[in-house]
Coordinates of C-alpha atoms in Angstrom, one line a residue:
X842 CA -29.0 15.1 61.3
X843 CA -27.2 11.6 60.9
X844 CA -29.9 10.9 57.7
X845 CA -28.7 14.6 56.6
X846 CA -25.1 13.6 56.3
X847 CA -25.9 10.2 54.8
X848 CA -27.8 11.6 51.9
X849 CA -24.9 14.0 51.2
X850 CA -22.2 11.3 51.7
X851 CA -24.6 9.4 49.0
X852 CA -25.0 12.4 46.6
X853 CA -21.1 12.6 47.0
X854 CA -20.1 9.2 46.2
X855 CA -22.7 9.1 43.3
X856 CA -21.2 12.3 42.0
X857 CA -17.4 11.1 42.1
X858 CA -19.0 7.8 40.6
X859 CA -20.1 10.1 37.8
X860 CA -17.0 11.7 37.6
X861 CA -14.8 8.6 37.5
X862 CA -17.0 7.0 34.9
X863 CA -17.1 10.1 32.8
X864 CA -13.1 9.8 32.9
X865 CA -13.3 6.3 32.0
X866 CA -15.4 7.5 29.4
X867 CA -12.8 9.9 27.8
X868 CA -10.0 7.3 27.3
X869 CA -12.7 4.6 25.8
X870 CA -12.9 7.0 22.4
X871 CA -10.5 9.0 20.3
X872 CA -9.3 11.9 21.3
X873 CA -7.7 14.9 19.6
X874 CA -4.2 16.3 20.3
X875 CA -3.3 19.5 19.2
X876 CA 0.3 19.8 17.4
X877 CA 2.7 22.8 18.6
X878 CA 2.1 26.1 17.7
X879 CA 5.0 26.8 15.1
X880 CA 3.7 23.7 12.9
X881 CA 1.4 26.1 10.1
X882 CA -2.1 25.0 9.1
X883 CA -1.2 23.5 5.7
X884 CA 1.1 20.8 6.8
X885 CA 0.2 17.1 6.9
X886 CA 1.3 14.2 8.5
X887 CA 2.3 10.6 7.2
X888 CA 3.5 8.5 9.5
X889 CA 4.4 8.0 13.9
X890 CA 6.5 5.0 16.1
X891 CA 5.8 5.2 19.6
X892 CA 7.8 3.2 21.9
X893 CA 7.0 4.3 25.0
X894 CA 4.2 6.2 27.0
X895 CA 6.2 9.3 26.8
X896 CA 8.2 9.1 23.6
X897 CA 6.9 9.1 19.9
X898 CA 8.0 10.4 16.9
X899 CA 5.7 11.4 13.8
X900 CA 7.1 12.4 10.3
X901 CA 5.6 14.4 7.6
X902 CA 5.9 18.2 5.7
X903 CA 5.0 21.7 7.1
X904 CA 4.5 24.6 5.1
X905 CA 3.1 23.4 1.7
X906 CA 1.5 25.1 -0.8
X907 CA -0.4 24.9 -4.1
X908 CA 3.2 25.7 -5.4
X909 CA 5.4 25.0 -2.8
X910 CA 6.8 21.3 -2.0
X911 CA 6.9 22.2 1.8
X912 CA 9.8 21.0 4.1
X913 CA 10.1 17.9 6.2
X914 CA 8.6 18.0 9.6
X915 CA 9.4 15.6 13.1
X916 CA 7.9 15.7 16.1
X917 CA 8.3 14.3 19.5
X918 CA 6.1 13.2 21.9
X919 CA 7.1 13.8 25.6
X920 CA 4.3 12.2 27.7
X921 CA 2.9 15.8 28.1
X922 CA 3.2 17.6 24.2
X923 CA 4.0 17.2 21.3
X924 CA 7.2 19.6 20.4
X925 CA 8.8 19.9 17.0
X926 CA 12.2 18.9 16.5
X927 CA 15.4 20.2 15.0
X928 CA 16.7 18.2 11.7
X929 CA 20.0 17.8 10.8
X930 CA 21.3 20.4 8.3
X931 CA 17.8 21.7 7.4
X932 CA 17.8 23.5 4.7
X933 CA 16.0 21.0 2.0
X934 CA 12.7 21.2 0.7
X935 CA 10.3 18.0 0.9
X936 CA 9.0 15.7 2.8
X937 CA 9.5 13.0 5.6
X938 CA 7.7 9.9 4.8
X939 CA 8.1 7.0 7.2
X940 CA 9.4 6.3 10.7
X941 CA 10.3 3.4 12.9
X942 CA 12.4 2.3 16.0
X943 CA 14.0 -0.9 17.1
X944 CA 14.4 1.0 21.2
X945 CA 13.5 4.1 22.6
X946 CA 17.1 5.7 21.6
X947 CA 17.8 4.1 17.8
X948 CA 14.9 4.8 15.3
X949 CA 15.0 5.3 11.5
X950 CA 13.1 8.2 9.3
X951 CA 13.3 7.8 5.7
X952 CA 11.9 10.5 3.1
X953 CA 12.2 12.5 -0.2
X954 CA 13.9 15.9 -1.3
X955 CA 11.9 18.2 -4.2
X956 CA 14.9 17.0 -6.7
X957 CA 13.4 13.4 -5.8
X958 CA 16.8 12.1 -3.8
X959 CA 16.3 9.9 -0.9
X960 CA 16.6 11.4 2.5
X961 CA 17.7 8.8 5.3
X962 CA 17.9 10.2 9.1
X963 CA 19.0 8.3 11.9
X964 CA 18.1 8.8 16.0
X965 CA 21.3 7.1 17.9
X966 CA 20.8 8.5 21.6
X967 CA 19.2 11.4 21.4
X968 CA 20.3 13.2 18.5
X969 CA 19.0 12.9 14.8
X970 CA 21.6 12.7 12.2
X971 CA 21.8 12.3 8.3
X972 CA 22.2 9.4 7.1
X973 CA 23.8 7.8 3.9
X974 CA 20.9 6.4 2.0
X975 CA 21.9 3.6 -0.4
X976 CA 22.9 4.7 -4.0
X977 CA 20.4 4.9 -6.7
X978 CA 17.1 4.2 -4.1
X979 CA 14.0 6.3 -3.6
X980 CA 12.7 5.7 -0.5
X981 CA 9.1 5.0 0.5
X982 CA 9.2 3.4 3.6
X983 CA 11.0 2.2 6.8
X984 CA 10.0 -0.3 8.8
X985 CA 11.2 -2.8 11.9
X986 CA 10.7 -5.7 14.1
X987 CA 12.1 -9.0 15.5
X988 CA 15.6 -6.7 15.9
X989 CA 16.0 -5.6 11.8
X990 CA 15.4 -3.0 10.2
X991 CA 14.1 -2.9 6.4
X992 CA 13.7 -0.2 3.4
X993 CA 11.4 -0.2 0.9
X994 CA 12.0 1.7 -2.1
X995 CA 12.3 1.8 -5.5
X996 CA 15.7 1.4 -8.0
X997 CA 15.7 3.1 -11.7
X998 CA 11.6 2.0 -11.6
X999 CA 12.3 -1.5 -10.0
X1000 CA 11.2 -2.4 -6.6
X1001 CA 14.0 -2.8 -4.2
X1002 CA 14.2 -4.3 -0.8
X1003 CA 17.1 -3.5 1.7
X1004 CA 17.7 -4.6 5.4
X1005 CA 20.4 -2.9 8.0
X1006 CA 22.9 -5.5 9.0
X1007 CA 25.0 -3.2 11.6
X1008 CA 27.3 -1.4 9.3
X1009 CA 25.5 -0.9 5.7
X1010 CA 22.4 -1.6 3.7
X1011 CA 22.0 -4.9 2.0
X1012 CA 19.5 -5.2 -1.1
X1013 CA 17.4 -8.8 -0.3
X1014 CA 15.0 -10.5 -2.8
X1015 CA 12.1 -8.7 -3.8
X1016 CA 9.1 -10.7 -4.4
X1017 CA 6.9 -10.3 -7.9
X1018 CA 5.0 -7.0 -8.2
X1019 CA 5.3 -4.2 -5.9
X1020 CA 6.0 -4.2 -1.9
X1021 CA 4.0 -1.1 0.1
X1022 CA 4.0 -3.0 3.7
X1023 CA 6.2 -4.9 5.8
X1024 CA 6.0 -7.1 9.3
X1025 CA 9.4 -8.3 10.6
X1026 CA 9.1 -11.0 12.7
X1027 CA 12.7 -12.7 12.4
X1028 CA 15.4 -12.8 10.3
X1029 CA 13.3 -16.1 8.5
X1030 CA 9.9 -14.7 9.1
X1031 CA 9.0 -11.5 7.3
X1032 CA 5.7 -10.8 5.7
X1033 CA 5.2 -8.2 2.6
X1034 CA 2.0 -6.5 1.4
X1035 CA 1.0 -5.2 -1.9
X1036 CA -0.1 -5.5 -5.2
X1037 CA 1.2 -8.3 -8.2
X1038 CA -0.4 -8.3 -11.9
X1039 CA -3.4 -10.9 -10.3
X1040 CA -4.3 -8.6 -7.7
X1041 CA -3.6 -7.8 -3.9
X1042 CA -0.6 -9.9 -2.7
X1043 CA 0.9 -11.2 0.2
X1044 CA 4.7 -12.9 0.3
X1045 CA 6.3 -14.7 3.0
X1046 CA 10.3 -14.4 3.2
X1047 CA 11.7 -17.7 5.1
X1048 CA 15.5 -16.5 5.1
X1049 CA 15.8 -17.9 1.6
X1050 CA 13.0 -17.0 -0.7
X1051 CA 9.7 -15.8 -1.3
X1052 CA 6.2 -17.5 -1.4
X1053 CA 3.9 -15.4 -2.7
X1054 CA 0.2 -15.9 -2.5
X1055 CA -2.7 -13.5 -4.4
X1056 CA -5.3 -12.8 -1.4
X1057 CA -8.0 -10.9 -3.8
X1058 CA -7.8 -11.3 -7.7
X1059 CA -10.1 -8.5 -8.4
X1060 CA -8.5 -5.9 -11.0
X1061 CA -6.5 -2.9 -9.2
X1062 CA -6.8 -4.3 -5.4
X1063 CA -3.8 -3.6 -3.0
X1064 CA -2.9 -4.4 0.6
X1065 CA -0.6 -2.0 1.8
X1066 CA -0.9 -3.0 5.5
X1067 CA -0.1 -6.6 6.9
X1068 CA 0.3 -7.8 10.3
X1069 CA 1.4 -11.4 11.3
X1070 CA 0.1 -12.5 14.5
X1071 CA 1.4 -15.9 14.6
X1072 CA 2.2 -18.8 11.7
X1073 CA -1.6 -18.9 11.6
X1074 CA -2.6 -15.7 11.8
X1075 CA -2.1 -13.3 9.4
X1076 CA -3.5 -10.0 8.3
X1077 CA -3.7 -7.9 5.3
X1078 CA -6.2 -4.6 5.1
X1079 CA -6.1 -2.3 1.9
X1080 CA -8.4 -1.6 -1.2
X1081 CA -10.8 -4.2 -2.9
X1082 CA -10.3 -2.0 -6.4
X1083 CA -12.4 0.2 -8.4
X1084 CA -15.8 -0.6 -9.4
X1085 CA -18.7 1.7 -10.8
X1086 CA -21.6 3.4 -8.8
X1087 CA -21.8 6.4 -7.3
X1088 CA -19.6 9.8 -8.0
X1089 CA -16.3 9.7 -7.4
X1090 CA -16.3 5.7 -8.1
X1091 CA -15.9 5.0 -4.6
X1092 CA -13.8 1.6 -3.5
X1093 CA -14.1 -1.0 -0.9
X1094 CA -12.0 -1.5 1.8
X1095 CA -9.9 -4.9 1.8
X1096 CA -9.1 -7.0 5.0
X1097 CA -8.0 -10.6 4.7
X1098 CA -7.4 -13.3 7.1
X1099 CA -4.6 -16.2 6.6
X1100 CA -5.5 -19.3 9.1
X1101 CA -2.6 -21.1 8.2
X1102 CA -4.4 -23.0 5.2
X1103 CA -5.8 -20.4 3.3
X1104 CA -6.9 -16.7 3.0
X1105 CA -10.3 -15.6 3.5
X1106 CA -12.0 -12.3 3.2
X1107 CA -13.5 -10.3 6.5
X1108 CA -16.5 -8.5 6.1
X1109 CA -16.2 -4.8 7.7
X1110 CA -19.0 -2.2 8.7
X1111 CA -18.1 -0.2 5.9
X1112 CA -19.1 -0.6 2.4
X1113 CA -16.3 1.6 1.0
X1114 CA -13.0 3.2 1.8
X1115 CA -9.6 1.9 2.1
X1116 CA -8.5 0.0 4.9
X1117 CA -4.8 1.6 5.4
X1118 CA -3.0 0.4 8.9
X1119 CA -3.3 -2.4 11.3
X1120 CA -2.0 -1.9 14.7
X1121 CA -1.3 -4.7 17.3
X1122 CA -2.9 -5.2 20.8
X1123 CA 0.3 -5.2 23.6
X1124 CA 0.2 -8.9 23.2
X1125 CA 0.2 -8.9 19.6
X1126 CA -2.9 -9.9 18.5
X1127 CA -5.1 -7.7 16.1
X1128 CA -6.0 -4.5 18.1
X1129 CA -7.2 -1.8 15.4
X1130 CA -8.0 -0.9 11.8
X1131 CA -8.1 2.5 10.1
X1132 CA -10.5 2.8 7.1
X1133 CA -9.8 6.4 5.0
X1134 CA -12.7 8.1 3.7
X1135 CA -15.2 5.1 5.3
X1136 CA -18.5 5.1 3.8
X1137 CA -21.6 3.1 3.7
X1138 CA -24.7 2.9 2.4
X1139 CA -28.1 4.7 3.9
X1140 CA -31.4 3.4 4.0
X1141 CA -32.9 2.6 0.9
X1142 CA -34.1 5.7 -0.5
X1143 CA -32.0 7.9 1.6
X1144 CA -30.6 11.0 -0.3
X1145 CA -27.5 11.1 -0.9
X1146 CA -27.4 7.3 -0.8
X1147 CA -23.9 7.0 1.2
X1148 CA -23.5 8.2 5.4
X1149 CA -20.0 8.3 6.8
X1150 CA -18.8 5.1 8.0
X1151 CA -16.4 4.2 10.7
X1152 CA -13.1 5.4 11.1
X1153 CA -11.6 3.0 13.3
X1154 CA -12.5 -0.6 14.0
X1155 CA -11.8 -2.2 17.5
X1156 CA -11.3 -5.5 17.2
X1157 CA -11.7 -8.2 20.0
X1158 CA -11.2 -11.2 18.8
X1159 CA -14.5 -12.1 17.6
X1160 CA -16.3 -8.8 16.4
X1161 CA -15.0 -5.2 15.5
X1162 CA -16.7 -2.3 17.5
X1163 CA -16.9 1.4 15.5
X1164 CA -15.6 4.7 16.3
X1165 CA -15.6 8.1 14.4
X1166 CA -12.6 10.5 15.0
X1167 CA -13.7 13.0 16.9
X1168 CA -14.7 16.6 15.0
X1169 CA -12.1 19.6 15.3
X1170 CA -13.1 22.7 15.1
X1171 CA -12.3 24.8 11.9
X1172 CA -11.5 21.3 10.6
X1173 CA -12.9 18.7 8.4
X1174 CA -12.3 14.9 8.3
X1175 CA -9.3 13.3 8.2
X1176 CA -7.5 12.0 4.5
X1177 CA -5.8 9.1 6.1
X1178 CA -5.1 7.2 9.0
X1179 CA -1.3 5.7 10.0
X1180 CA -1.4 3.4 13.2
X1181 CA 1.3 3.8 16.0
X1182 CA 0.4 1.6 18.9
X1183 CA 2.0 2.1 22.3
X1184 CA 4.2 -0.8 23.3
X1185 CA 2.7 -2.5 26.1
X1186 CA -0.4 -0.3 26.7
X1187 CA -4.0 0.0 25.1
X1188 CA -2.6 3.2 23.9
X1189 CA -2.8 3.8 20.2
X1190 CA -1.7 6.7 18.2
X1191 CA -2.9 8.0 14.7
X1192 CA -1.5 10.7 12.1
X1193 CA -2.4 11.7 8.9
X1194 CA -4.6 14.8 7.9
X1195 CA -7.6 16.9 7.7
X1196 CA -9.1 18.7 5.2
X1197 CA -9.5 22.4 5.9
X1198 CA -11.6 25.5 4.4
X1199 CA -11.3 26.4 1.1
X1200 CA -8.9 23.6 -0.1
X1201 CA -6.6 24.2 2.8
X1202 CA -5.5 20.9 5.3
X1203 CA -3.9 20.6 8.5
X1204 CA -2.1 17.9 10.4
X1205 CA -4.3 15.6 12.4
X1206 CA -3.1 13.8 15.6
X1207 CA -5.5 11.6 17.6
X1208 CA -5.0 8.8 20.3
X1209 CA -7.2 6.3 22.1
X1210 CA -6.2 5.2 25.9

């Protein structure tokens, strides 16, 4: 009898062992998380800002067609689901591009109307408003950090730079070529990505000027994604520009490391794609990587020659480990990847979407942790 019951408390704990570690499992890889009901199928999603384990917000456009623009979509995560959220005087057709939040209850959503004017929303307490955007600007992109916030956008075909100073938007020096990333630090400490006429580029803004440095001089690359770690550790991820080869003249992705001295390029397990967002651990350091439409080569001989690569790249400090986005039923992969890590967790969020049946796509949430 007493051997009876100790082989069953033995089966017991070995089963809630395999229980606990199957759990475990599940928040080690990316999981998919459905988007309300009322979004339609053919919406897509651009970018999220999380900034807590219960509130997130994720921008994009619902209802688009082959011939319809769409209107602007936001949704909020409540810990529990995602819900979709009432704008301001809706009524407009287009698109919300970019989000981001300086607390939990002031956050910034910047995007585009069908007649191509700028569209500037602002979350103070718990209520979305319009927004004045500043005269003559299409907006691309919001971003903050280190207490500011920062537009990027364009003016009459120039690139313009503009920074919230608590009652207005202030146009700031913009350095040469074209600005698709930020990372506020500080006032004196802000770091751009993008493209100049040499190649992928990466400026540094000390409070005064710009010092720009070209991190890859092949034709046509870009970083659009940078993330400063420290004074000597720096970031970039994007596309290493077009070269020949195989259909559809694939490109490869782009990630660059600044030690302080100089920039080097990282080697990723993925021989094309487009690296397009960088999210921080909770410390700060280099968490995770997105690569868009990751591919690499098969074994020699292999037909077709390329097999999906990685998605998402985990990296530790000293090597990157590889997950896929999980499949979806009805669903096929994902366009894109935007980054929205949880402030202090190992949670991490990512938007963009998913191809669908018969030239149809859908919005595509996922999170890891």
């Amino acid at each position: 009898m007493v051997r009876r019951l100790l082989v069953a408390a033995l089966a017991a704990a070995l089963a809630l062992a395999t229980l606990m570690s199957s759990a475990a499992a599940d928040t080690r890889s990316w999981q998919h998380v459905p988007v309300p009901e009322q979004v339609r199928p053919q919406a897509g999603l651009n970018e999220a800002v999380a900034t807590g384990p219960d509130r997130a917000w994720a921008v994009g456009a619902d209802a688009v067609g082959r011939e319809a623009p769409g209107f602007p979509l936001l949704l909020r995560w409540n810990g529990t689901a995602w819900q979709r959220q009432r704008l301001p005087g809706a009524g407009w057709q287009g698109e919300l591009l970019s989000a981001a939040a300086t607390s939990p209850t002031a956050a910034w959503a910047v995007g585009r109307d069908t007649a191509g004017g700028a569209r500037l929303l602002r979350l103070n307490g718990t209520a979305w408003s319009e927004s004045r955007p500043p005269r003559g600007v299409a907006l691309t992109k919001v971003v903050s950090g280190g207490g500011a916030t920062w537009l990027i956008g364009t003016r009459e075909g120039a690139q313009a730079l503009l920074r919230w100073d608590g009652r207005g938007w202030r146009d700031m020096p913009v350095p040469p070529g074209a600005v698709y990333g930020l990372h506020v630090r500080a006032a004196d400490d802000v770091w751009a990505a993008g493209a100049a006429s040499d190649g992928a580029a990466v400026s540094h803004w000390d409070g005064q000027r710009w010092e720009q440095t070209i991190v890859d001089g092949f034709p046509r690359a870009a970083v659009g994604s940078v993330l400063a770690v420290s004074p000597t550790e720096v970031w970039a991820g994007g596309t290493g520009g077009f070269i020949g080869g195989p259909p559809g003249r694939p490109i490869p992705p782009l990630l660059v490391r600044f030690d302080g001295q100089q920039w080097s390029r990282v080697k990723v397990p993925a021989d094309f794609g487009s690296v397009t967002s960088l999210a921080p651990t909770a410390s700060g350091e280099l968490g995770w990587i997105s690569v868009a439409r990751s591919l690499k080569w098969g074994p020699p001989g292999s037909s077709p020659p390329l097999v999906p690569g990685p998605d998402f790249l985990a990296w530790d400090g000293r090597s990157f480990a590889e997950y896929d986005e999980p499949a979806v039923p009805g669903e096929y992969d994902s366009w894109s990847f935007s980054l929205a890590p949880v402030p202090g967790s190992a949670t991490v969020w990512s938007v963009g979407r998913a191809s669908g049946p018969n030239g149809a796509f859908a919005p595509r949430v996922l999170r890891f942790g």
